[in-house]
N, CA, C and O of each residue as an XYZ file, in Angstrom:
908
protein
N     142.120    -78.934    119.372
C     140.985    -78.420    118.614
C     140.154    -79.566    118.050
O     140.701    -80.621    117.727
N     138.834    -79.377    117.926
C     138.021    -80.392    117.271
C     138.305    -80.401    115.772
O     138.828    -79.430    115.224
N     137.961    -81.492    115.123
C     138.242    -81.652    113.692
C     137.002    -82.118    112.954
O     136.273    -82.990    113.428
N     136.768    -81.529    111.787
C     135.740    -82.005    110.883
C     136.417    -82.612    109.667
O     137.351    -82.030    109.115
N     135.947    -83.783    109.247
C     136.414    -84.408    108.016
C     135.349    -84.199    106.951
O     134.200    -84.605    107.125
N     135.730    -83.569    105.854
C     134.817    -83.308    104.740
C     135.169    -84.265    103.610
O     136.197    -84.113    102.949
N     134.312    -85.245    103.398
C     134.572    -86.269    102.388
C     133.836    -85.915    101.106
O     132.669    -85.524    101.132
N     134.534    -86.056     99.984
C     134.063    -85.603     98.681
C     133.882    -84.083     98.704
O     132.907    -83.542     98.182
N     134.857    -83.416     99.328
C     134.816    -81.965     99.491
C     134.926    -81.272     98.146
O     135.807    -81.585     97.346
N     134.026    -80.330     97.903
C     134.015    -79.593     96.651
C     134.313    -78.126     96.839
O     134.557    -77.663     97.953
N     134.290    -77.394     95.728
C     134.640    -75.977     95.759
C     133.493    -75.093     96.210
O     133.690    -73.903     96.453
N     132.302    -75.653     96.325
C     131.167    -74.858     96.785
C     130.819    -75.239     98.223
O     131.256    -74.563     99.155
N     130.048    -76.300     98.424
C     129.643    -76.648     99.779
C     130.829    -77.046    100.646
O     130.890    -76.677    101.818
N     131.772    -77.795    100.084
C     132.930    -78.213    100.870
C     133.715    -77.030    101.397
O     134.088    -77.000    102.570
N     133.968    -76.049    100.532
C     134.697    -74.864    100.950
C     133.914    -74.080    102.000
O     134.487    -73.590    102.973
N     132.597    -73.966    101.795
C     131.766    -73.247    102.757
C     131.745    -73.946    104.115
O     131.818    -73.291    105.155
N     131.647    -75.265    104.105
C     131.680    -76.013    105.363
C     133.001    -75.815    106.083
O     133.041    -75.675    107.305
N     134.092    -75.803    105.308
C     135.395    -75.553    105.911
C     135.454    -74.185    106.564
O     136.012    -74.027    107.650
N     134.879    -73.202    105.899
C     134.870    -71.846    106.457
C     134.011    -71.761    107.717
O     134.426    -71.188    108.725
N     132.801    -72.343    107.649
C     131.869    -72.239    108.771
C     132.399    -72.974    109.995
O     132.422    -72.412    111.090
N     132.823    -74.215    109.825
C     133.330    -74.971    110.967
C     134.718    -74.469    111.374
O     135.017    -74.359    112.563
N     135.560    -74.168    110.390
C     136.894    -73.669    110.703
C     136.857    -72.338    111.409
O     137.688    -72.064    112.275
N     135.891    -71.504    111.045
C     135.755    -70.214    111.703
C     135.282    -70.321    113.140
O     135.306    -69.342    113.886
N     134.848    -71.524    113.526
C     134.401    -71.758    114.899
C     135.343    -72.686    115.652
O     134.948    -73.373    116.594
N     136.589    -72.691    115.217
C     137.615    -73.387    115.977
C     137.931    -74.803    115.543
O     138.687    -75.495    116.225
N     137.369    -75.259    114.419
C     137.638    -76.611    113.948
C     138.845    -76.640    113.013
O     139.036    -75.729    112.207
N     139.656    -77.691    113.126
C     140.585    -78.045    112.066
C     139.781    -78.768    110.989
O     138.727    -79.338    111.272
N     140.282    -78.742    109.756
C     139.516    -79.291    108.641
C     140.350    -80.316    107.877
O     141.416    -79.991    107.355
N     139.865    -81.543    107.815
C     140.471    -82.591    106.996
C     139.651    -82.719    105.716
O     138.449    -82.977    105.762
N     140.303    -82.537    104.588
C     139.632    -82.551    103.294
C     139.977    -83.839    102.559
O     141.149    -84.191    102.427
N     138.952    -84.541    102.080
C     139.171    -85.790    101.364
C     138.461    -85.717    100.018
O     137.253    -85.489     99.959
N     139.209    -85.910     98.943
C     138.682    -85.910     97.587
C     139.690    -86.629     96.700
O     140.785    -86.970     97.146
N     139.317    -86.860     95.437
C     140.183    -87.634     94.543
C     141.452    -86.895     94.147
O     142.536    -87.478     94.135
N     141.319    -85.614     93.824
C     142.412    -84.865     93.215
C     143.286    -84.157     94.251
O     142.802    -83.360     95.055
N     144.572    -84.463     94.214
C     145.496    -83.777     95.093
C     145.588    -82.295     94.770
O     145.721    -81.467     95.671
N     145.516    -81.955     93.481
C     145.558    -80.549     93.076
C     144.344    -79.797     93.619
O     144.463    -78.683     94.129
N     143.183    -80.424     93.501
C     141.941    -79.832     94.023
C     142.045    -79.634     95.536
O     141.659    -78.584     96.051
N     142.551    -80.613     96.232
C     142.707    -80.502     97.686
C     143.680    -79.384     98.051
O     143.483    -78.673     99.036
N     144.729    -79.239     97.248
C     145.680    -78.167     97.498
C     145.041    -76.802     97.374
O     145.310    -75.909     98.178
N     144.188    -76.635     96.364
C     143.484    -75.359     96.175
C     142.588    -75.043     97.368
O     142.589    -73.924     97.880
N     141.813    -76.057     97.810
C     140.922    -75.847     98.952
C     141.707    -75.522    100.214
O     141.328    -74.637    100.981
N     142.792    -76.236    100.419
C     143.609    -76.017    101.610
C     144.177    -74.608    101.637
O     144.178    -73.950    102.677
N     144.663    -74.147    100.483
C     145.226    -72.794    100.417
C     144.153    -71.731    100.661
O     144.406    -70.744    101.353
N     142.967    -71.924    100.103
C     141.891    -70.956    100.306
C     141.486    -70.877    101.772
O     141.249    -69.788    102.294
N     141.406    -72.023    102.437
C     141.047    -72.024    103.852
C     142.169    -71.438    104.694
O     141.919    -70.708    105.653
N     143.402    -71.760    104.334
C     144.542    -71.226    105.084
C     144.579    -69.701    105.014
O     144.938    -69.034    105.984
N     144.200    -69.154    103.845
C     144.182    -67.700    103.675
C     143.160    -67.042    104.595
O     143.235    -65.843    104.863
N     142.195    -67.842    105.080
C     141.173    -67.321    105.991
C     141.439    -67.739    107.434
O     140.583    -67.596    108.307
N     142.648    -68.260    107.664
C     143.047    -68.606    109.027
C     142.564    -69.952    109.513
O     142.552    -70.212    110.716
N     142.158    -70.826    108.577
C     141.650    -72.151    108.945
C     142.732    -73.199    108.719
O     143.281    -73.292    107.621
N     143.042    -73.976    109.731
C     144.019    -75.058    109.607
C     143.374    -76.225    108.874
O     142.404    -76.808    109.359
N     143.907    -76.564    107.712
C     143.314    -77.626    106.887
C     144.411    -78.441    106.228
O     145.518    -77.951    106.003
N     144.095    -79.681    105.925
C     145.021    -80.558    105.217
C     144.218    -81.489    104.321
O     143.094    -81.869    104.649
N     144.810    -81.852    103.182
C     144.123    -82.716    102.233
C     144.632    -84.143    102.288
O     145.811    -84.389    102.540
N     143.722    -85.083    102.048
C     144.043    -86.509    102.056
C     143.393    -87.130    100.826
O     142.194    -87.408    100.852
N     144.139    -87.356     99.756
C     143.548    -87.842     98.506
C     142.989    -89.257     98.636
O     143.641    -90.147     99.181
N     141.770    -89.449     98.126
C     141.153    -90.773     98.073
C     139.901    -90.704     97.216
O     139.153    -89.729     97.274
N     139.680    -91.731     96.428
C     138.442    -91.884     95.671
C     137.443    -92.589     96.589
O     137.760    -93.628     97.169
N     136.235    -92.026     96.724
C     135.271    -92.611     97.668
C     134.812    -94.005     97.239
O     134.260    -94.747     98.052
N     135.034    -94.368     95.976
C     134.654    -95.721     95.533
C     135.749    -96.748     95.810
O     135.540    -97.947     95.628
N     136.909    -96.279     96.249
C     138.004    -97.163     96.632
C     137.974    -97.275     98.158
O     138.536    -96.436     98.862
N     137.325    -98.301     98.649
C     137.066    -98.383    100.085
C     138.341    -98.457    100.913
O     138.414    -97.864    101.990
N     139.324    -99.162    100.434
C     140.584    -99.274    101.167
C     141.285    -97.921    101.233
O     141.765    -97.517    102.292
N     141.344    -97.224    100.102
C     141.995    -95.912    100.064
C     141.242    -94.903    100.914
O     141.856    -94.071    101.582
N     139.914    -94.970    100.895
C     139.104    -94.044    101.695
C     139.332    -94.283    103.185
O     139.485    -93.335    103.956
N     139.353    -95.537    103.581
C     139.611    -95.861    104.987
C     140.990    -95.384    105.414
O     141.157    -94.843    106.507
N     141.984    -95.587    104.541
C     143.342    -95.137    104.854
C     143.384    -93.615    105.005
O     144.050    -93.097    105.901
N     142.674    -92.901    104.129
C     142.656    -91.437    104.199
C     141.999    -90.970    105.495
O     142.481    -90.038    106.138
N     140.906    -91.616    105.872
C     140.228    -91.257    107.118
C     141.140    -91.505    108.315
O     141.212    -90.685    109.230
N     141.830    -92.632    108.302
C     142.734    -92.951    109.408
C     143.910    -91.977    109.471
O     144.341    -91.585    110.555
N     144.426    -91.589    108.300
C     145.537    -90.632    108.259
C     145.098    -89.284    108.808
O     145.841    -88.634    109.544
N     143.880    -88.863    108.448
C     143.355    -87.591    108.949
C     143.192    -87.637    110.460
O     143.546    -86.688    111.159
N     142.655    -88.745    110.963
C     142.459    -88.881    112.409
C     143.797    -88.870    113.143
O     143.907    -88.301    114.229
N     144.808    -89.494    112.555
C     146.132    -89.519    113.177
C     146.748    -88.125    113.195
O     147.292    -87.694    114.213
N     146.663    -87.420    112.064
C     147.284    -86.092    111.981
C     146.614    -85.087    112.905
O     147.289    -84.265    113.524
N     145.285    -85.148    113.002
C     144.565    -84.146    113.780
C     144.175    -84.628    115.183
O     143.580    -83.879    115.958
N     144.510    -85.868    115.498
C     144.195    -86.369    116.834
C     142.769    -86.838    116.999
O     142.260    -86.895    118.118
N     142.108    -87.177    115.889
C     140.740    -87.679    115.937
C     139.825    -86.894    115.023
O     140.170    -85.807    114.559
N     138.652    -87.455    114.767
C     137.624    -86.807    113.947
C     136.383    -86.643    114.816
O     135.819    -87.627    115.294
N     135.964    -85.410    115.017
C     134.795    -85.123    115.850
C     133.510    -85.025    115.046
O     132.428    -85.361    115.528
N     133.648    -84.555    113.802
C     132.495    -84.423    112.902
C     132.883    -84.983    111.543
O     133.938    -84.650    111.003
N     132.030    -85.831    110.995
C     132.189    -86.333    109.625
C     131.070    -85.763    108.781
O     129.895    -85.869    109.135
N     131.436    -85.159    107.668
C     130.427    -84.691    106.709
C     130.726    -85.340    105.373
O     131.808    -85.178    104.809
N     129.739    -86.081    104.876
C     129.902    -86.809    103.602
C     128.943    -86.223    102.578
O     127.725    -86.297    102.738
N     129.503    -85.642    101.530
C     128.688    -85.093    100.442
C     128.579    -86.141     99.342
O     129.518    -86.340     98.571
N     127.438    -86.807     99.271
C     127.260    -87.894     98.312
C     127.467    -87.380     96.894
O     126.694    -86.540     96.433
N     128.497    -87.862     96.183
C     128.771    -87.362     94.844
C     127.855    -87.996     93.810
O     127.430    -89.142     93.952
N     127.555    -87.220     92.757
C     126.832    -87.775     91.622
C     127.856    -88.244     90.610
O     128.739    -87.480     90.221
N     127.749    -89.492     90.177
C     128.679    -90.065     89.207
C     128.156    -89.809     87.806
O     127.065    -90.258     87.454
N     128.929    -89.089     87.006
C     128.511    -88.790     85.637
C     128.758    -89.991     84.743
O     129.864    -90.529     84.696
N     127.712    -90.407     84.033
C     127.789    -91.558     83.134
C     127.339    -91.115     81.749
O     126.354    -90.388     81.616
N     128.052    -91.548     80.726
C     127.668    -91.191     79.358
C     127.784    -89.697     79.127
O     128.868    -89.127     79.251
N     126.665    -89.059     78.789
C     126.693    -87.626     78.503
C     126.682    -86.778     79.772
O     126.688    -85.549     79.695
N     126.667    -87.412     80.922
C     126.739    -86.675     82.179
C     125.398    -86.266     82.734
O     125.335    -85.718     83.834
N     124.309    -86.516     82.002
C     122.990    -86.146     82.483
C     122.457    -87.139     83.494
O     122.994    -88.235     83.651
N     121.394    -86.744     84.177
C     120.756    -87.637     85.140
C     120.102    -88.811     84.408
O     119.717    -88.685     83.245
N     119.979    -89.936     85.083
C     119.381    -91.127     84.493
C     117.901    -91.173     84.818
O     117.520    -91.271     85.985
N     117.054    -91.102     83.777
C     115.615    -91.173     83.961
C     115.175    -92.558     84.397
O     115.904    -93.536     84.227
N     113.977    -92.632     84.960
C     113.530    -93.877     85.572
C     113.476    -95.038     84.583
O     113.758    -96.175     84.962
N     113.120    -94.780     83.323
C     113.031    -95.867     82.347
C     114.386    -96.286     81.806
O     114.507    -97.305     81.126
N     115.411    -95.490     82.115
C     116.753    -95.800     81.617
C     117.659    -96.403     82.685
O     118.831    -96.670     82.419
N     117.135    -96.619     83.882
C     117.953    -97.186     84.951
C     118.245    -98.653     84.668
O     117.346    -99.434     84.355
N     119.513    -99.008     84.785
C     119.931   -100.399     84.653
C     120.815   -100.740     85.854
O     121.255    -99.858     86.591
N     121.061   -102.018     86.031
C     121.964   -102.417     87.111
C     123.342   -101.805     86.893
O     124.035   -101.465     87.851
N     123.735   -101.666     85.626
C     125.065   -101.155     85.298
C     125.211    -99.668     85.618
O     126.254    -99.249     86.119
N     124.174    -98.858     85.333
C     124.337    -97.431     85.614
C     123.887    -97.038     87.023
O     124.155    -95.925     87.475
N     123.204    -97.950     87.714
C     122.854    -97.675     89.107
C     124.008    -98.013     90.038
O     124.211    -97.353     91.057
N     124.763    -99.047     89.680
C     125.835    -99.510     90.570
C     126.838    -98.404     90.921
O     127.171    -98.263     92.098
N     127.334    -97.615     89.965
C     128.291    -96.554     90.339
C     127.699    -95.521     91.284
O     128.404    -94.986     92.140
N     126.402    -95.234     91.136
C     125.763    -94.281     92.046
C     125.705    -94.842     93.465
O     125.979    -94.134     94.434
N     125.350    -96.107     93.574
C     125.302    -96.759     94.886
C     126.698    -96.786     95.519
O     126.852    -96.520     96.711
N     127.714    -97.111     94.706
C     129.087    -97.174     95.207
C     129.521    -95.833     95.786
O     130.056    -95.769     96.892
N     129.283    -94.753     95.021
C     129.767    -93.433     95.432
C     128.933    -92.845     96.563
O     129.471    -92.259     97.503
N     127.626    -93.003     96.464
C     126.733    -92.364     97.431
C     126.620    -93.159     98.725
O     126.849    -92.625     99.810
N     126.274    -94.406     98.609
C     125.944    -95.205     99.793
C     127.147    -95.951    100.361
O     127.441    -95.830    101.550
N     127.844    -96.719     99.531
C     128.959    -97.509    100.044
C     130.091    -96.611    100.537
O     130.740    -96.926    101.534
N     130.334    -95.495     99.846
C     131.372    -94.574    100.284
C     131.040    -93.980    101.640
O     131.908    -93.861    102.505
N     129.771    -93.604    101.824
C     129.348    -93.029    103.100
C     129.486    -94.035    104.234
O     129.934    -93.689    105.327
N     129.103    -95.272    103.974
C     129.210    -96.314    104.997
C     130.675    -96.553    105.356
O     131.015    -96.704    106.530
N     131.539    -96.587    104.342
C     132.968    -96.806    104.581
C     133.557    -95.696    105.434
O     134.271    -95.965    106.400
N     133.262    -94.442    105.083
C     133.785    -93.302    105.839
C     133.263    -93.313    107.274
O     133.996    -93.023    108.219
N     131.988    -93.652    107.417
C     131.378    -93.673    108.749
C     131.997    -94.746    109.629
O     132.291    -94.505    110.800
N     132.190    -95.912    109.074
C     132.762    -97.008    109.862
C     134.205    -96.712    110.280
O     134.708    -97.287    111.245
N     134.864    -95.815    109.550
C     136.242    -95.462    109.909
C     136.292    -94.578    111.154
O     137.276    -94.600    111.893
N     135.233    -93.799    111.389
C     135.255    -92.861    112.530
C     134.349    -93.279    113.676
O     134.525    -92.808    114.800
N     133.393    -94.147    113.418
C     132.379    -94.460    114.417
C     132.922    -95.122    115.684
O     132.484    -94.759    116.776
N     133.848    -96.067    115.595
C     134.340    -96.685    116.834
C     134.905    -95.666    117.823
O     134.629    -95.755    119.020
N     135.684    -94.709    117.347
C     136.265    -93.704    118.239
C     135.187    -92.790    118.809
O     135.260    -92.394    119.972
N     134.185    -92.453    117.994
C     133.084    -91.627    118.489
C     132.319    -92.342    119.590
O     131.988    -91.749    120.617
N     132.044    -93.615    119.370
C     131.315    -94.387    120.379
C     132.131    -94.525    121.660
O     131.583    -94.477    122.761
N     133.429    -94.695    121.513
C     134.290    -94.816    122.697
C     134.309    -93.509    123.487
O     134.368    -93.512    124.717
N     134.259    -92.385    122.752
C     134.273    -91.078    123.411
C     132.892    -90.670    123.904
O     132.770    -89.787    124.753
N     131.850    -91.309    123.375
C     130.487    -90.960    123.764
C     130.002    -89.666    123.164
O     129.084    -89.038    123.691
N     130.616    -89.254    122.052
C     130.201    -88.022    121.385
C     130.656    -88.039    119.928
O     131.609    -88.732    119.572
N     129.964    -87.269    119.094
C     130.342    -87.186    117.682
C     129.150    -86.806    116.830
O     127.999    -86.962    117.238
N     129.438    -86.305    115.643
C     128.403    -85.928    114.686
C     128.751    -86.491    113.326
O     129.901    -86.430    112.890
N     127.749    -87.038    112.658
C     127.898    -87.516    111.287
C     126.789    -86.875    110.453
O     125.607    -87.018    110.765
N     127.176    -86.175    109.405
C     126.215    -85.505    108.536
C     126.381    -85.985    107.098
O     127.500    -86.125    106.605
N     125.260    -86.236    106.436
C     125.279    -86.640    105.030
C     124.503    -85.615    104.203
O     123.466    -85.113    104.637
N     125.014    -85.312    103.015
C     124.296    -84.459    102.079
C     123.927    -85.288    100.862
O     124.793    -85.889    100.226
N     122.634    -85.321    100.537
C     122.128    -86.081     99.401
C     121.225    -85.179     98.574
O     120.953    -84.043     98.963
N     120.761    -85.678     97.437
C     119.822    -84.932     96.621
C     118.396    -85.147     97.111
O     118.077    -86.175     97.708
N     117.542    -84.153     96.849
C     116.154    -84.234     97.321
C     115.376    -85.363     96.657
O     114.338    -85.779     97.172
N     115.862    -85.869     95.511
C     115.174    -86.972     94.856
C     115.194    -88.234     95.704
O     114.437    -89.169     95.442
N     116.052    -88.271     96.716
C     116.066    -89.395     97.643
C     114.856    -89.379     98.556
O     114.455    -90.416     99.085
N     114.272    -88.195     98.743
C     113.119    -88.029     99.620
C     111.832    -87.913     98.814
O     110.817    -88.525     99.146
N     111.892    -87.121     97.756
C     110.751    -86.907     96.873
C     111.073    -87.526     95.522
O     111.832    -86.935     94.754
N     110.519    -88.708     95.199
C     110.863    -89.388     93.955
C     110.737    -88.463     92.751
O     109.719    -87.800     92.553
N     111.816    -88.437     91.943
C     111.904    -87.565     90.778
C     112.307    -88.416     89.588
O     113.418    -88.945     89.549
N     111.415    -88.554     88.619
C     111.614    -89.510     87.526
C     112.884    -89.247     86.729
O     113.531    -90.194     86.282
N     113.259    -87.976     86.539
C     114.430    -87.691     85.708
C     115.754    -87.874     86.462
O     116.824    -87.811     85.858
N     115.683    -88.096     87.767
C     116.895    -88.317     88.565
C     116.794    -89.644     89.306
O     117.119    -89.736     90.489
N     116.338    -90.667     88.591
C     115.968    -91.914     89.250
C     117.145    -92.663     89.870
O     117.021    -93.179     90.980
N     118.280    -92.734     89.180
C     119.390    -93.524     89.721
C     120.025    -92.842     90.931
O     120.298    -93.497     91.937
N     120.263    -91.534     90.842
C     120.833    -90.833     91.995
C     119.831    -90.802     93.147
O     120.221    -90.833     94.314
N     118.537    -90.740     92.819
C     117.515    -90.767     93.864
C     117.481    -92.095     94.590
O     117.338    -92.141     95.812
N     117.613    -93.177     93.838
C     117.601    -94.507     94.460
C     118.815    -94.688     95.374
O     118.698    -95.233     96.472
N     119.984    -94.225     94.910
C     121.194    -94.341     95.722
C     121.081    -93.479     96.980
O     121.444    -93.909     98.074
N     120.576    -92.268     96.809
C     120.407    -91.383     97.957
C     119.394    -91.908     98.945
O     119.561    -91.749    100.154
N     118.333    -92.541     98.439
C     117.307    -93.104     99.315
C     117.876    -94.227    100.172
O     117.497    -94.386    101.332
N     118.791    -95.006     99.593
C     119.434    -96.074    100.367
C     120.256    -95.481    101.508
O     120.207    -95.968    102.638
N     121.012    -94.424    101.201
C     121.811    -93.777    102.244
C     120.909    -93.130    103.292
O     121.178    -93.229    104.489
N     119.843    -92.470    102.850
C     118.923    -91.824    103.787
C     118.321    -92.839    104.758
O     118.257    -92.585    105.961
N     117.887    -93.969    104.248
C     117.300    -95.005    105.100
C     118.297    -95.465    106.156
O     117.957    -95.591    107.333
N     119.525    -95.714    105.726
C     120.567    -96.167    106.652
C     120.876    -95.086    107.677
O     121.051    -95.378    108.860
N     120.944    -93.818    107.219
C     121.274    -92.715    108.120
C     120.216    -92.538    109.207
O     120.552    -92.332    110.373
N     118.947    -92.619    108.832
C     117.877    -92.461    109.818
C     117.888    -93.604    110.820
O     117.679    -93.390    112.014
N     118.128    -94.804    110.342
C     118.248    -95.941    111.258
C     119.450    -95.778    112.178
O     119.386    -96.092    113.367
N     120.546    -95.284    111.610
C     121.760    -95.096    112.396
C     121.537    -94.062    113.498
O     121.964    -94.255    114.636
N     120.867    -92.969    113.154
C     120.602    -91.940    114.150
C     119.737    -92.486    115.289
O     119.998    -92.210    116.460
N     118.723    -93.250    114.945
C     117.867    -93.822    115.978
C     118.611    -94.786    116.877
O     118.352    -94.857    118.078
N     119.534    -95.525    116.291
C     120.284    -96.510    117.067
C     121.325    -95.858    117.967
O     121.606    -96.353    119.059
N     121.902    -94.737    117.507
C     123.004    -94.112    118.242
C     122.569    -92.964    119.148
O     123.387    -92.387    119.864
N     121.275    -92.635    119.116
C     120.785    -91.455    119.843
C     121.153    -91.465    121.323
O     121.459    -90.418    121.891
N     121.125    -92.629    121.945
C     121.433    -92.699    123.379
C     122.896    -93.036    123.645
O     123.279    -93.330    124.777
N     123.708    -92.990    122.594
C     125.131    -93.305    122.743
C     126.015    -92.080    122.514
O     127.241    -92.192    122.481
N     125.396    -90.921    122.357
C     126.155    -89.684    122.227
C     126.531    -89.279    120.824
O     127.155    -88.236    120.629
N     126.163    -90.083    119.837
C     126.516    -89.779    118.449
C     125.262    -89.371    117.691
O     124.280    -90.111    117.646
N     125.308    -88.190    117.101
C     124.186    -87.652    116.330
C     124.441    -87.845    114.842
O     125.541    -87.584    114.355
N     123.421    -88.305    114.122
C     123.504    -88.490    112.676
C     122.403    -87.674    112.014
O     121.233    -87.804    112.373
N     122.769    -86.832    111.051
C     121.801    -85.999    110.353
C     121.955    -86.114    108.853
O     123.051    -86.353    108.346
N     120.853    -85.942    108.147
C     120.834    -86.068    106.694
C     120.224    -84.798    106.093
O     119.126    -84.394    106.476
N     120.935    -84.171    105.154
C     120.461    -82.964    104.482
C     120.174    -83.310    103.023
O     121.069    -83.723    102.287
N     118.923    -83.139    102.615
C     118.518    -83.426    101.240
C     118.385    -82.103    100.487
O     117.522    -81.286    100.807
N     119.229    -81.900     99.500
C     119.260    -80.643     98.755
C     118.324    -80.702     97.556
O     118.517    -81.496     96.634
N     117.304    -79.845     97.587
C     116.382    -79.735     96.465
C     116.553    -78.426     95.738
O     115.667    -78.013     94.990
N     117.675    -77.764     95.943
C     117.975    -76.494     95.288
C     119.392    -76.545     94.743
O     120.266    -77.187     95.325
N     119.615    -75.866     93.626
C     120.959    -75.765     93.065
C     121.813    -74.892     93.970
O     121.323    -73.926     94.554
N     123.087    -75.234     94.083
C     124.028    -74.382     94.793
C     124.575    -73.348     93.817
O     124.926    -73.675     92.683
N     124.644    -72.119     94.262
C     125.127    -71.034     93.420
C     126.515    -71.367     92.870
O     127.419    -71.743     93.616
N     126.665    -71.224     91.564
C     127.947    -71.491     90.931
C     128.094    -72.880     90.361
O     129.137    -73.209     89.797
N     127.056    -73.713     90.499
C     127.119    -75.073     89.958
C     127.105    -75.036     88.427
O     126.202    -74.433     87.848
N     128.074    -75.659     87.757
C     128.084    -75.681     86.295
C     126.826    -76.356     85.750
O     126.373    -77.364     86.293
N     126.262    -75.797     84.674
C     125.079    -76.380     84.056
C     123.785    -76.063     84.759
O     122.750    -76.642     84.429
N     123.811    -75.153     85.725
C     122.595    -74.791     86.451
C     121.601    -74.134     85.505
O     121.980    -73.231     84.759
N     120.322    -74.564     85.510
C     119.316    -73.969     84.623
C     119.177    -72.468     84.851
O     119.352    -71.978     85.967
N     118.861    -71.749     83.781
C     118.748    -70.292     83.882
C     117.613    -69.860     84.801
O     117.677    -68.793     85.412
N     116.577    -70.685     84.899
C     115.429    -70.312     85.731
C     115.524    -70.862     87.152
O     114.546    -70.823     87.900
N     116.697    -71.373     87.527
C     116.873    -71.942     88.868
C     116.877    -70.840     89.925
O     117.211    -69.688     89.649
N     116.498    -71.223     91.133
C     116.575    -70.331     92.296
C     117.648    -70.888     93.219
O     117.343    -71.624     94.158
N     118.900    -70.540     92.956
C     120.001    -71.183     93.681
C     120.117    -70.735     95.120
O     119.642    -69.668     95.510
N     120.771    -71.595     95.905
C     121.078    -71.284     97.302
C     122.556    -70.984     97.435
O     123.383    -71.531     96.705
N     122.880    -70.112     98.371
C     124.271    -69.851     98.701
C     124.835    -71.061     99.456
O     124.224    -71.513    100.424
N     125.985    -71.591     99.035
C     126.590    -72.698     99.779
C     126.795    -72.373    101.255
O     126.673    -73.253    102.106
N     127.106    -71.109    101.563
C     127.304    -70.720    102.961
C     126.044    -70.935    103.796
O     126.129    -71.253    104.982
N     124.867    -70.761    103.173
C     123.610    -70.954    103.904
C     123.408    -72.424    104.267
O     122.946    -72.751    105.360
N     123.765    -73.303    103.324
C     123.652    -74.740    103.600
C     124.670    -75.144    104.665
O     124.364    -75.940    105.553
N     125.872    -74.595    104.574
C     126.902    -74.899    105.570
C     126.463    -74.440    106.955
O     126.701    -75.129    107.947
N     125.827    -73.283    107.020
C     125.332    -72.790    108.309
C     124.253    -73.707    108.859
O     124.198    -73.951    110.064
N     123.394    -74.218    107.983
C     122.362    -75.169    108.404
C     123.018    -76.425    108.993
O     122.564    -76.950    110.010
N     124.085    -76.898    108.346
C     124.797    -78.069    108.872
C     125.387    -77.772    110.248
O     125.363    -78.620    111.140
N     125.912    -76.567    110.411
C     126.440    -76.187    111.722
C     125.340    -76.204    112.772
O     125.533    -76.695    113.884
N     124.184    -75.662    112.405
C     123.065    -75.629    113.351
C     122.622    -77.038    113.731
O     122.310    -77.301    114.892
N     122.592    -77.953    112.746
C     122.228    -79.344    113.041
C     123.247    -79.972    113.989
O     122.886    -80.711    114.905
N     124.516    -79.669    113.760
C     125.566    -80.210    114.628
C     125.421    -79.709    116.059
O     125.552    -80.487    117.003
N     125.154    -78.430    116.225
C     125.110    -77.852    117.574
C     123.821    -78.200    118.317
O     123.839    -78.405    119.531
N     122.689    -78.267    117.583
C     121.419    -78.581    118.240
C     121.135    -80.078    118.278
O     120.300    -80.547    119.051
N     121.859    -80.831    117.414
C     121.736    -82.286    117.323
C     120.321    -82.711    116.926
O     119.810    -83.736    117.378
N     119.718    -81.915    116.090
C     118.426    -82.246    115.494
C     118.162    -81.276    114.355
O     118.777    -80.210    114.306
N     117.254    -81.618    113.426
C     116.506    -82.864    113.343
C     117.354    -83.960    112.700
O     118.516    -83.745    112.356
N     116.756    -85.128    112.546
C     117.465    -86.226    111.902
C     117.623    -85.987    110.409
O     118.555    -86.508    109.797
N     116.732    -85.210    109.817
C     116.871    -84.868    108.403
C     116.235    -83.519    108.109
O     115.290    -83.085    108.766
N     116.801    -82.873    107.083
C     116.268    -81.603    106.607
C     116.135    -81.671    105.099
O     117.077    -82.059    104.407
N     114.978    -81.298    104.587
C     114.771    -81.203    103.139
C     114.811    -79.734    102.766
O     114.010    -78.943    103.264
N     115.733    -79.365    101.899
C     115.896    -77.978    101.482
C     115.316    -77.793    100.097
O     115.713    -78.481     99.157
N     114.386    -76.878     99.966
C     113.790    -76.540     98.675
C     113.914    -75.045     98.442
O     114.062    -74.289     99.402
N     113.857    -74.590     97.170
C     113.998    -73.160     96.882
C     112.920    -72.329     97.557
O     112.902    -71.106     97.412
């Protein structure tokens, strides 16, 4: 069976991606910091007939992340699809960092989690994909990476770095059988804690279905999702 690795898998989009890809014959490798969290996701997917396993790793720990990716590939016989959900690192009161408040100190954790983690995970699976002449890599970032948003300046800057790399990567790998796509979320996912009362949320399943469509059609290189 083909396998999808969901890095920084969460209870909303991560679970939906597991359902969508797992329901179409994929095994699911789940990677996140908390073993307890991974156990919950694995049990929920198993209850729906999806074969899944968790591999604990913090995306900012490059060695641990690489080891988790390698363990997943060994257990499932390879990784056919990588999906990396760029995490937002909460600093201080947990709010977004406005453009005038960005410092090297509060930008660095965002870059580590969003961009460096994605690069680390990608480099763990890319050699095998290139050798096989096939594979899909998908990244999920915030829309502030595409449309500059002053109140989300640090996460936007980190996401923009990943977006730039992803688009270059897709162009470079297009004739080598590996497709790279970037999804920029400009809408709240239903069930997100702290979601504004006037928000127009999206169902995580809808975003997961969009990712499936990008994987199967192998285009476009990026999608911007707005309410």
